[in-house]
Amino acid sequence: MDMFPNVQKKDYRVLDLVRQREIQDIVSYTIRQKLQVTDNLISRLGLEKELNGHTGCVNCLEWNETGQILASTSDDKDIILWDPFRYEKKLVIHTGHHGNIFSVKFMPKANDRVLVSGAGDCRIRVFDLTFSLTEPIFTCKCHKARVKRIATAPSIPFLFWSAGEDGLFLQYDMRTPHVCRSEEHNVLVNLVYHVGSQVEGKCISVNSKKPELIAVGANDSYIRMYDRRMIKLSQVPPPATSHLLNMEWANLNNYRAGKGDPDDNIPLGSAQYFIAGHLRSRDSNIRSITTTYLTFSDDGNELLVNMGGEQIYLFDINDPRRSKEYFGMISSPKKYTESVERGVELGRSHMEQIDVENMEDFTDKNMKVLPPHVEELKRQANEGFEQQKYSLAINLYNKAICHCPTASVLFANRAAAYMKRAWDGDVYAALRDCKITLLLDPEHVKAHFRLARCLHDLNRSAEADKVLRSFQQKFPEYASNSACKALKMDIKEAIDSGKEILRGSAIPYPISEYEQEWRRNTIDYKMRFCGHCNTTTDIKEANFFGNNGQYIVAGSDDGSFFIWDRSTTNIVRVLRGDDRIVNCLQPHPSTCLLATSGIDPVIRLWSPLPEDGSVNDREILNLDDAASANQVRMNSDPFEIMLMNMGYRLPAQQAEFSDEDGEDPRDIPITQALNCRPS
């Protein structure tokens, strides 16, 4: 029977050709995506071209949807559109801004003719290039402080959003007229009402797959994500037409600061907060923390965040069970199961293959005999540890864990290396590894003891005391040992002196009740990327690179940019991208091409160099030295940073030597067995 009675026989060939073409297009697209960024291309990445045209620092880079145009903004207050393949200027837009331009975006589905800019003059301007190259079609002066970021959503051609240092995050609808007046309702979030008058908005990003989700960053440790469908837009501040009106708005904001939205504009269930767990109890006297940039992954499931004054973090936005806190003791498998069910991720994303619903089976999953290639990685890591090359050891343990994500010995050893290296966040990372170790092997002596040590070092001495007491009960043969006694004395001294950090006690200003609840339910990080330095500028970016986001890229205060392998979190390349500081890194949407900028008034394009044996003079070969120097830089005072920039090397802190691998801790003195050494 003819299934297509109305189609003539000669048309079958046409239908067949159309079907084949569609299949070929899909296959071709898939292949192009797979070949977009590969290990080989990353290993050959080098400087292709410098684009000269700006006369000031280049503060923002933005590709259009097809990658045929690159937009850049600068302290010179111009926007330049580039043809990145001919290395030519297509257009220079004299924006009329009176302050440094920090952000530019193409409006989606507008054929690249509509651009939005935000600047230090507190203004937002929209340009339609079909009408004028100098006169904006839209100007907004609702912000009362610098506009730091603009955000758009690919699927929504008529909306855009802004983040300002006045603590406001605004929403704009291009379909309706906009007048900067108090009756206008376009405030999505007013953080001042929840956090206080000192808050500053720094960045904003819209989830391309779920455009109802908007993430914002401010000058604190919390990353906030809102479901805008649940938010009632509130009134904008009065226009900046007079000093008096500005003062009136400031007085209103100060009156409401920390008291919450007056009309319950942001319901309690519309927000989800994220934070690296150790930053919740960070000493306020230590350098400030600021979210300088955030972006969603292409699949919409993850959020990448560059924390000024700290590291780069990846958060899972979908799993509400992820750890609200990794602190606390493990008194029994059941108790620890409850902790894990609140969201303990087993180290990293590849551990998600383990069924977290059935935690009591975890001890059965502990891989005690490692495959030969993993055993070799472990041996090399232990050797690096003994040579006090802790970053090398951590990198090797990371690779080993990728192959064997349920081997308790690898997590225990990595915890020891973290504790010895002691970079920012390392002690907390060690605490996480100790908990994973004890989940897989509840009888692991050193992991239990190190857990108490980590808690004490993180100023959670009351919890450390509970864990240590549990340790002494569980392993009475070690209870009277000198190492155990010494830690007990340290913990007692900390508790007696009041050094214990109480949750919320370090907040010097009132915050709203909703803010307190949101902070109580924060989600911890999924991955951490270390090595760069981010203390000098508040526009420093971190982005996914590759069709599956298999690499992470970020700039640094040392003039370099770093490339991490996402699966292991290890640094794979470091390249010198600026004479002083690299701020912006924007990967091309469909090919292995990276645009960077910083303090220099030039834009640099990076692509794979030919395999002709030539030396890449932009490559930094000693990755560990570069990363270690940045950790020193991040914890140095301004004078020391100046010396480092002049080429002086600061002495690195030496860690104590530890004993060899392979001995059972019950067969050696407890002072050695409980030391931070690999197993």
XYZ file of C-alpha atoms in Angstrom:
679
model
C 0.000 0.000 0.000
C 1.293 3.428 -0.894
C 1.810 5.436 2.291
C 2.018 8.703 0.328
C -0.712 8.454 -2.308
C -0.551 12.154 -3.150
C 3.205 12.161 -3.752
C 4.402 11.232 -7.207
C 7.169 8.657 -7.568
C 9.661 11.205 -8.846
C 9.185 13.230 -5.625
C 10.472 10.413 -3.397
C 14.017 11.275 -4.409
C 13.470 14.878 -3.352
C 12.133 13.830 0.048
C 15.007 11.432 0.470
C 17.515 14.160 -0.370
C 15.901 16.551 2.097
C 15.988 13.901 4.819
C 19.635 13.117 4.075
C 20.516 16.784 4.102
C 18.895 17.232 7.504
C 20.796 14.236 8.867
C 24.040 15.516 7.397
C 23.428 18.983 8.826
C 22.881 17.510 12.272
C 25.968 15.316 12.009
C 28.029 18.189 10.624
C 26.912 20.478 13.449
C 27.685 17.813 16.037
C 31.153 17.262 14.599
C 31.834 20.992 14.478
C 30.793 21.286 18.103
C 32.988 18.360 19.147
C 35.970 19.849 17.341
C 35.399 23.373 18.604
C 37.861 23.071 21.480
C 40.040 20.003 21.922
C 43.030 19.179 24.103
C 45.314 19.568 21.107
C 43.920 22.983 20.220
C 44.226 24.156 23.817
C 47.850 22.987 23.934
C 48.606 25.113 20.853
C 46.667 28.218 21.904
C 48.710 31.355 21.299
C 48.464 35.005 20.348
C 46.972 35.446 16.879
C 46.488 39.214 16.658
C 46.278 42.443 18.641
C 43.433 44.829 17.827
C 44.361 48.468 18.371
C 41.770 51.205 18.461
C 40.919 52.150 22.030
C 42.831 54.753 24.029
C 41.947 53.422 27.495
C 41.518 50.181 29.403
C 39.192 47.765 27.613
C 36.542 46.888 30.191
C 34.187 44.609 28.285
C 34.142 42.268 25.293
C 31.032 40.786 23.703
C 30.543 38.493 20.687
C 27.386 38.688 18.645
C 25.346 35.503 18.278
C 27.137 34.278 15.146
C 30.606 35.302 16.238
C 31.092 37.529 13.194
C 31.310 40.712 15.261
C 33.208 41.500 18.454
C 32.105 44.535 20.483
C 34.455 46.242 22.942
C 34.070 49.091 25.419
C 36.669 51.157 27.174
C 37.569 53.976 29.509
C 37.651 56.125 26.361
C 33.828 55.943 26.386
C 33.618 54.467 22.888
C 32.143 51.210 21.633
C 34.042 49.598 18.770
C 32.619 46.843 16.585
C 35.318 44.628 15.075
C 35.582 42.149 12.266
C 37.715 39.648 14.205
C 38.750 37.679 11.122
C 39.949 40.641 9.077
C 41.241 42.407 12.219
C 39.394 45.554 11.157
C 37.140 48.081 12.800
C 33.639 47.898 11.416
C 32.271 50.799 13.409
C 33.180 53.237 16.193
C 30.294 54.494 18.331
C 30.897 57.670 20.315
C 28.402 56.895 23.042
C 28.155 60.209 24.843
C 28.748 58.497 28.187
C 30.582 60.662 30.721
C 32.143 57.758 32.577
C 34.064 54.591 31.801
C 31.898 52.064 29.966
C 31.835 48.782 31.896
C 29.370 46.705 29.878
C 27.925 46.282 26.400
C 25.414 43.766 25.052
C 23.793 43.005 21.700
C 20.028 42.868 21.980
C 18.949 39.390 20.785
C 17.134 38.911 17.483
C 17.890 42.494 16.411
C 20.309 41.647 13.576
C 23.188 43.112 15.590
C 21.866 46.609 15.109
C 20.780 47.298 18.714
C 23.346 47.575 21.517
C 22.998 48.415 25.205
C 25.783 50.025 27.234
C 26.204 50.772 30.941
C 28.820 53.103 32.376
C 30.358 54.845 35.346
C 28.175 57.906 34.752
C 25.239 55.876 36.148
C 23.628 55.882 32.705
C 22.343 53.170 30.395
C 22.140 53.909 26.677
C 20.577 51.904 23.868
C 21.752 52.465 20.284
C 19.905 51.409 17.137
C 22.567 51.553 14.448
C 20.009 51.782 11.649
C 18.990 55.225 12.911
C 22.079 56.864 14.409
C 25.654 56.135 15.414
C 25.742 58.819 18.098
C 22.229 59.450 19.388
C 20.745 56.726 21.601
C 17.144 55.682 21.156
C 16.887 55.085 24.905
C 18.653 56.625 27.903
C 18.100 55.637 31.517
C 19.378 57.425 34.596
C 17.494 55.402 37.216
C 20.728 54.134 38.799
C 22.358 56.395 41.382
C 25.799 54.784 41.157
C 27.986 53.173 38.516
C 26.353 50.641 36.209
C 28.639 47.594 36.200
C 26.864 44.989 34.050
C 24.124 44.573 31.464
C 22.418 41.207 30.876
C 20.204 39.887 28.082
C 18.424 36.597 27.365
C 18.801 35.053 23.875
C 15.158 33.993 23.742
C 13.723 37.345 24.881
C 14.364 40.133 22.355
C 12.661 42.921 24.260
C 14.041 42.670 27.832
C 17.388 43.498 29.377
C 18.671 43.960 32.906
C 21.306 46.018 34.713
C 23.390 45.808 37.901
C 24.434 48.999 39.672
C 26.603 49.881 42.627
C 23.571 51.496 44.254
C 22.416 47.965 45.088
C 19.715 48.013 42.406
C 19.091 45.393 39.740
C 16.712 46.804 37.154
C 14.603 45.298 34.376
C 13.773 47.135 31.140
C 11.105 46.357 28.550
C 11.847 47.886 25.161
C 8.205 47.482 24.094
C 7.038 50.207 26.452
C 8.137 53.833 26.855
C 10.540 54.434 29.714
C 10.616 57.567 31.823
C 13.021 57.884 34.742
C 10.583 58.785 37.469
C 9.468 57.397 40.791
C 6.237 55.995 39.312
C 8.207 53.692 37.020
C 8.187 50.072 38.170
C 11.339 48.386 36.918
C 13.289 47.460 40.060
C 13.704 43.693 40.081
C 15.811 43.565 43.262
C 16.766 46.302 45.713
C 19.474 44.680 47.815
C 19.714 47.717 50.073
C 16.359 46.780 51.570
C 17.706 43.358 52.533
C 21.432 43.800 53.150
C 21.957 47.450 54.094
C 23.105 50.693 52.559
C 26.686 49.540 51.968
C 25.759 46.891 49.407
C 26.862 47.318 45.796
C 25.646 45.370 42.777
C 28.546 44.106 40.677
C 27.279 41.611 38.094
C 24.193 39.943 36.687
C 23.491 36.995 34.382
C 20.380 35.403 32.875
C 20.047 31.664 32.385
C 19.777 31.156 28.614
C 17.910 27.843 28.983
C 15.686 29.004 31.851
C 15.402 32.783 31.353
C 13.186 33.114 34.386
C 16.321 32.575 36.506
C 18.579 35.562 37.102
C 21.777 35.437 39.170
C 23.323 38.538 40.710
C 26.580 39.262 42.512
C 27.431 41.976 45.003
C 30.277 43.108 47.250
C 29.885 40.168 49.620
C 30.350 36.390 49.628
C 26.803 35.436 48.638
C 25.590 34.660 45.135
C 21.890 35.242 44.718
C 19.572 33.653 42.159
C 15.975 34.778 41.679
C 12.981 33.427 39.815
C 11.743 36.680 38.286
C 8.294 35.172 37.604
C 7.620 35.364 41.340
C 8.882 38.920 41.823
C 6.696 42.012 41.727
C 8.630 44.870 40.154
C 8.918 47.826 42.503
C 9.274 51.556 41.998
C 12.488 53.095 40.806
C 14.274 55.812 42.788
C 13.466 59.463 41.985
C 15.327 60.847 38.938
C 18.732 62.435 39.372
C 17.512 65.929 38.504
C 18.676 67.563 41.694
C 20.904 66.957 44.660
C 17.848 67.216 46.891
C 16.072 64.371 45.149
C 19.156 62.212 45.393
C 19.364 62.947 49.101
C 15.673 62.121 49.498
C 16.207 58.791 47.778
C 19.305 58.093 49.879
C 17.368 58.883 53.051
C 14.541 56.574 51.942
C 16.978 53.801 51.176
C 18.774 54.247 54.487
C 15.438 54.195 56.303
C 14.497 50.916 54.647
C 18.019 49.440 54.683
C 17.968 45.936 56.087
C 14.225 46.032 56.811
C 13.043 44.139 53.752
C 10.851 45.100 50.807
C 8.021 47.367 51.894
C 5.465 45.465 49.784
C 6.971 41.978 49.985
C 8.119 42.342 46.381
C 10.443 39.339 46.577
C 8.653 36.326 48.105
C 10.690 34.047 50.324
C 10.560 31.150 47.864
C 11.731 33.174 44.872
C 15.419 33.276 45.840
C 18.198 30.739 46.267
C 21.584 31.693 47.730
C 24.958 30.073 47.071
C 28.256 30.403 48.917
C 31.531 28.566 49.398
C 30.964 27.135 52.876
C 34.113 28.494 54.506
C 33.228 32.065 53.472
C 30.158 32.061 55.715
C 32.325 32.319 58.795
C 35.152 34.349 57.293
C 36.785 36.890 59.574
C 35.539 40.337 58.547
C 39.015 41.785 59.167
C 40.411 39.766 56.259
C 40.294 41.385 52.813
C 36.834 41.939 51.396
C 35.131 39.451 49.098
C 33.278 40.582 45.973
C 31.554 38.662 43.221
C 33.182 40.145 40.135
C 31.510 37.977 37.481
C 29.061 35.118 37.116
C 27.660 33.163 34.200
C 25.398 30.159 33.639
C 26.566 27.093 31.742
C 25.158 26.529 28.266
C 22.863 23.776 29.543
C 21.557 26.082 32.269
C 22.396 23.720 35.118
C 25.462 25.342 36.639
C 26.660 28.745 37.725
C 30.321 29.782 37.438
C 31.451 32.555 39.795
C 34.663 34.563 40.058
C 35.060 35.719 43.670
C 37.205 38.820 44.054
C 39.723 38.198 46.840
C 39.195 34.439 46.620
C 38.895 31.596 44.102
C 36.571 30.582 41.261
C 33.596 28.376 42.137
C 31.102 26.256 40.222
C 27.638 25.740 41.721
C 24.902 23.270 40.824
C 21.643 25.234 40.685
C 19.315 22.228 40.409
C 19.970 20.058 43.460
C 18.502 21.672 46.601
C 20.019 18.914 48.763
C 23.546 20.108 48.141
C 25.378 20.892 51.304
C 24.086 23.869 53.176
C 27.137 23.359 55.329
C 29.890 20.773 55.543
C 30.622 21.533 59.165
C 29.685 19.202 61.974
C 30.728 15.859 63.363
C 30.197 12.319 62.176
C 29.004 10.223 65.088
C 27.481 7.363 63.092
C 26.808 6.340 59.491
C 23.160 7.253 59.957
C 24.005 10.737 61.208
C 26.424 11.212 58.362
C 23.801 9.983 55.916
C 21.563 12.805 57.092
C 24.410 15.240 56.466
C 24.985 13.909 52.972
C 21.291 13.970 52.152
C 21.392 17.700 52.889
C 23.677 17.879 49.933
C 27.201 16.638 50.504
C 28.615 16.192 47.054
C 31.267 13.560 46.935
C 34.130 15.762 45.976
C 33.147 16.707 42.449
C 30.611 16.181 39.699
C 31.819 12.755 38.587
C 30.854 11.459 42.027
C 27.198 12.023 41.168
C 27.141 8.568 39.615
C 26.882 7.268 43.182
C 23.333 6.800 44.423
C 23.041 9.410 47.150
C 19.631 8.043 48.113
C 21.159 4.899 49.556
C 24.012 6.224 51.625
C 24.414 3.186 53.877
C 25.757 1.253 50.883
C 28.672 3.649 50.511
C 31.068 1.550 52.540
C 30.505 -1.256 50.037
C 31.507 1.105 47.228
C 34.878 1.950 48.764
C 37.504 0.883 46.238
C 40.339 -0.541 48.316
C 42.369 -2.043 45.462
C 43.218 0.553 42.829
C 43.825 -0.246 39.163
C 47.549 -0.173 38.222
C 47.410 3.186 36.418
C 45.601 4.799 39.373
C 48.013 3.212 41.833
C 50.822 4.783 39.813
C 49.151 8.205 39.988
C 48.789 7.754 43.742
C 52.460 6.791 44.041
C 53.540 9.883 42.128
C 51.236 12.051 44.230
C 52.618 10.632 47.469
C 56.134 11.254 46.186
C 55.242 14.856 45.391
C 53.799 15.209 48.871
C 56.999 13.947 50.479
C 58.927 16.501 48.416
C 56.581 19.207 49.730
C 55.195 19.786 46.240
C 51.651 19.936 47.484
C 50.026 21.434 44.390
C 51.590 18.704 42.270
C 50.288 16.088 44.691
C 46.786 17.587 44.614
C 46.772 17.627 40.810
C 47.733 13.957 40.687
C 45.139 13.000 43.299
C 42.552 14.925 41.226
C 43.392 12.804 38.187
C 43.287 9.613 40.222
C 39.888 10.494 41.692
C 38.541 10.994 38.162
C 39.336 7.322 37.509
C 38.328 6.000 40.951
C 35.711 8.309 42.485
C 34.955 5.921 45.380
C 38.461 5.282 46.718
C 38.602 6.658 50.259
C 42.409 6.614 50.305
C 42.554 9.183 47.487
C 40.277 11.623 49.295
C 42.154 11.101 52.560
C 45.479 11.774 50.877
C 44.193 14.821 49.055
C 42.892 16.203 52.350
C 46.393 15.891 53.794
C 47.847 17.751 50.812
C 45.226 20.503 51.083
C 46.031 20.998 54.759
C 49.732 21.310 54.012
C 49.342 23.644 51.048
C 46.911 25.894 52.963
C 45.811 28.179 50.156
C 42.595 30.140 50.601
C 39.802 27.603 51.026
C 42.141 24.606 51.225
C 41.329 23.756 54.826
C 37.641 23.694 53.996
C 38.342 21.558 50.929
C 40.252 19.197 53.219
C 37.262 19.078 55.570
C 35.031 18.067 52.651
C 37.488 15.332 51.677
C 37.645 14.076 55.260
C 33.886 13.706 55.324
C 33.883 11.846 52.027
C 36.639 9.578 53.350
C 34.634 8.758 56.470
C 31.526 8.139 54.400
C 33.409 5.518 52.393
C 35.504 4.248 55.311
C 34.120 5.101 58.783
C 37.169 3.466 60.414
C 39.692 5.807 58.807
C 41.699 7.081 61.797
C 43.530 9.979 60.223
C 40.474 11.342 58.424
C 38.591 11.485 61.708
C 41.427 13.285 63.459
C 42.015 15.673 60.538
C 38.317 16.529 60.535
C 38.690 17.853 64.081
C 41.822 19.753 63.064
C 40.071 21.321 60.068
C 37.120 22.438 62.163
C 39.467 24.013 64.685
C 41.442 25.788 61.964
C 38.157 27.118 60.558
C 37.288 28.594 63.980
C 34.556 26.023 64.582
C 36.140 24.911 67.814
C 32.946 23.756 69.537
C 32.270 21.366 66.672
C 35.929 20.376 66.617
C 35.651 19.497 70.307
C 32.691 17.186 69.617
C 34.512 15.478 66.762
C 37.641 15.034 68.864
C 35.647 13.543 71.739
C 34.037 11.158 69.288
C 37.485 10.296 67.956
C 38.774 9.497 71.460
C 35.788 7.247 72.131
C 36.038 5.490 68.794
C 39.817 5.041 68.935
C 40.703 4.924 72.672
C 44.235 3.695 71.920
C 45.020 7.194 70.608
C 43.185 9.199 73.280
C 46.209 9.859 75.493
C 48.690 10.545 72.704
C 50.553 13.842 72.592
C 49.097 14.929 69.225
C 45.573 14.326 70.451
C 46.273 16.118 73.735
C 47.814 19.073 71.919
C 44.797 19.502 69.661
C 42.465 19.192 72.639
C 44.361 21.977 74.419
C 44.238 24.181 71.324
C 40.513 23.655 71.011
C 39.905 24.385 74.701
C 41.972 27.558 74.507
C 40.011 28.730 71.457
C 36.677 28.061 73.156
C 37.758 29.745 76.403
C 39.056 32.799 74.550
C 35.812 33.213 72.596
C 37.380 32.639 69.165
C 34.553 30.338 68.172
C 32.658 31.856 65.253
C 28.948 32.115 65.887
C 26.767 32.065 62.826
C 25.697 35.594 61.955
C 27.686 37.187 64.780
C 30.135 38.874 62.404
C 27.451 40.878 60.557
C 27.970 44.529 61.631
C 24.693 45.754 60.106
C 21.029 44.709 60.218
C 19.728 42.428 57.489
C 16.127 41.582 56.707
C 14.396 38.491 58.045
C 14.155 37.128 54.522
C 17.874 37.710 54.011
C 18.599 35.783 57.184
C 16.460 32.877 55.963
C 18.050 32.894 52.502
C 21.500 32.813 54.085
C 20.512 29.920 56.333
C 19.692 27.850 53.255
C 22.734 28.489 51.091
C 24.038 25.847 48.690
C 27.735 24.964 48.768
C 30.033 24.801 45.789
C 30.460 21.879 43.442
C 33.987 22.590 42.154
C 36.780 25.025 42.909
C 39.432 26.421 40.562
C 42.586 27.910 42.061
C 45.692 29.638 40.780
C 44.711 33.088 39.561
C 44.694 36.295 41.614
C 41.700 38.617 41.749
C 42.099 41.443 44.249
C 42.716 44.565 42.143
C 39.717 44.934 39.816
C 36.011 44.180 40.217
C 35.227 43.335 36.579
C 37.418 40.243 36.306
C 35.670 37.465 34.434
C 35.641 33.663 34.449
C 33.996 31.769 31.607
C 33.321 28.327 30.230
C 35.405 27.436 27.157
C 34.422 24.647 24.751
C 31.178 23.217 23.441
C 30.551 21.399 26.738
C 32.297 23.898 28.970
C 35.136 21.408 29.378
C 37.572 24.201 30.199
C 37.394 27.195 32.513
C 39.226 30.433 31.662
C 39.892 33.483 33.833
C 42.197 36.474 33.979
C 44.561 37.406 36.772
C 46.220 40.380 38.455
C 49.633 39.104 37.354
C 48.857 39.864 33.694
C 48.202 36.215 32.828
C 45.123 34.218 32.051
C 44.584 30.679 33.263
C 42.935 27.678 31.616
C 41.681 24.853 33.843
C 40.550 21.386 32.870
C 37.076 21.270 34.302
C 36.984 17.517 34.952
C 40.084 17.555 37.191
C 40.091 21.287 38.153
C 43.823 21.268 37.264
C 45.530 24.155 35.486
C 46.472 23.149 31.929
C 47.786 26.417 30.461
C 48.890 29.852 31.644
C 49.473 32.563 29.035
C 50.641 36.155 29.435
C 47.729 38.244 28.212
C 48.487 41.781 29.392
C 51.366 43.847 30.693
C 49.565 44.252 34.022
C 46.095 42.728 34.493
C 43.777 40.528 32.424
C 40.120 41.247 33.148
C 37.975 40.051 30.238
C 37.934 36.677 28.482
C 35.195 35.899 25.995
C 35.300 32.626 24.015
C 34.011 32.683 20.457
C 30.586 31.002 20.242
C 31.548 28.360 17.660
C 35.305 28.055 17.155
C 38.517 27.824 19.153
C 39.072 31.558 19.397
C 39.401 33.574 22.587
C 39.280 37.363 22.976
C 40.963 38.939 26.016
C 41.545 42.432 27.359
C 42.791 44.198 30.453
C 44.607 47.329 31.501
C 46.336 47.638 28.125
C 44.272 49.547 25.505
C 44.403 46.581 23.118
C 42.310 43.480 22.496
C 44.124 40.211 21.979
C 42.822 37.291 19.934
C 44.068 33.797 20.793
C 43.816 30.745 18.553
C 45.749 27.493 17.971
C 49.204 28.151 16.529
C 50.611 25.992 13.733
C 52.601 22.925 14.731
C 55.858 24.202 13.238
C 58.074 23.888 16.292
C 58.151 27.630 17.010
C 58.289 28.770 20.645
C 55.232 30.417 22.150
C 56.813 33.343 23.981
C 53.517 34.098 25.716
C 53.390 30.763 27.516
C 54.271 30.458 31.200
C 55.805 27.034 31.632
C 55.936 26.595 35.397
C 52.248 26.460 36.241
C 52.765 25.690 39.912
C 55.097 28.654 40.441
C 52.619 30.983 38.729
C 49.743 29.740 40.872
C 51.775 29.817 44.095
C 52.960 33.361 43.412
C 49.356 34.433 42.912
C 48.349 32.971 46.263
C 51.125 35.011 47.885
C 49.997 38.030 45.886
C 46.394 37.571 46.997
C 47.441 37.574 50.658
C 50.035 40.352 50.462
C 49.697 43.977 51.426
C 49.829 46.605 48.645
C 53.544 47.315 49.196
C 54.424 43.640 48.799
C 52.292 43.474 45.657
C 54.205 46.440 44.268
C 57.490 44.598 44.921
C 56.152 41.483 43.210
C 55.121 43.536 40.183
C 58.684 44.878 40.073
C 60.004 41.323 39.921
C 60.943 40.624 43.555
C 60.147 37.125 44.833
C 58.650 36.768 48.300
C 59.744 33.776 50.398
C 57.284 30.895 50.350
C 56.202 29.382 53.613
C 57.838 26.000 54.224
C 55.694 23.143 55.447
C 56.887 20.387 57.738
C 58.163 17.107 56.357
C 56.062 14.007 56.848
C 56.736 10.310 56.864
C 56.495 7.798 54.065
C 53.579 6.112 52.397
C 52.428 2.593 53.003
C 52.370 2.163 56.786
C 49.268 1.441 58.785
C 48.651 4.284 61.258
C 48.187 1.756 64.060
C 51.756 0.532 63.526
C 53.540 3.885 63.891
C 53.635 6.605 66.558
C 50.413 8.593 66.696
C 52.310 11.875 66.285
C 53.237 10.685 62.801
C 50.079 8.738 62.059
C 47.834 11.726 62.652
C 50.083 14.102 60.802
C 48.969 15.494 57.450
C 50.604 12.859 55.297
C 49.228 10.623 52.537
C 48.172 7.088 53.235
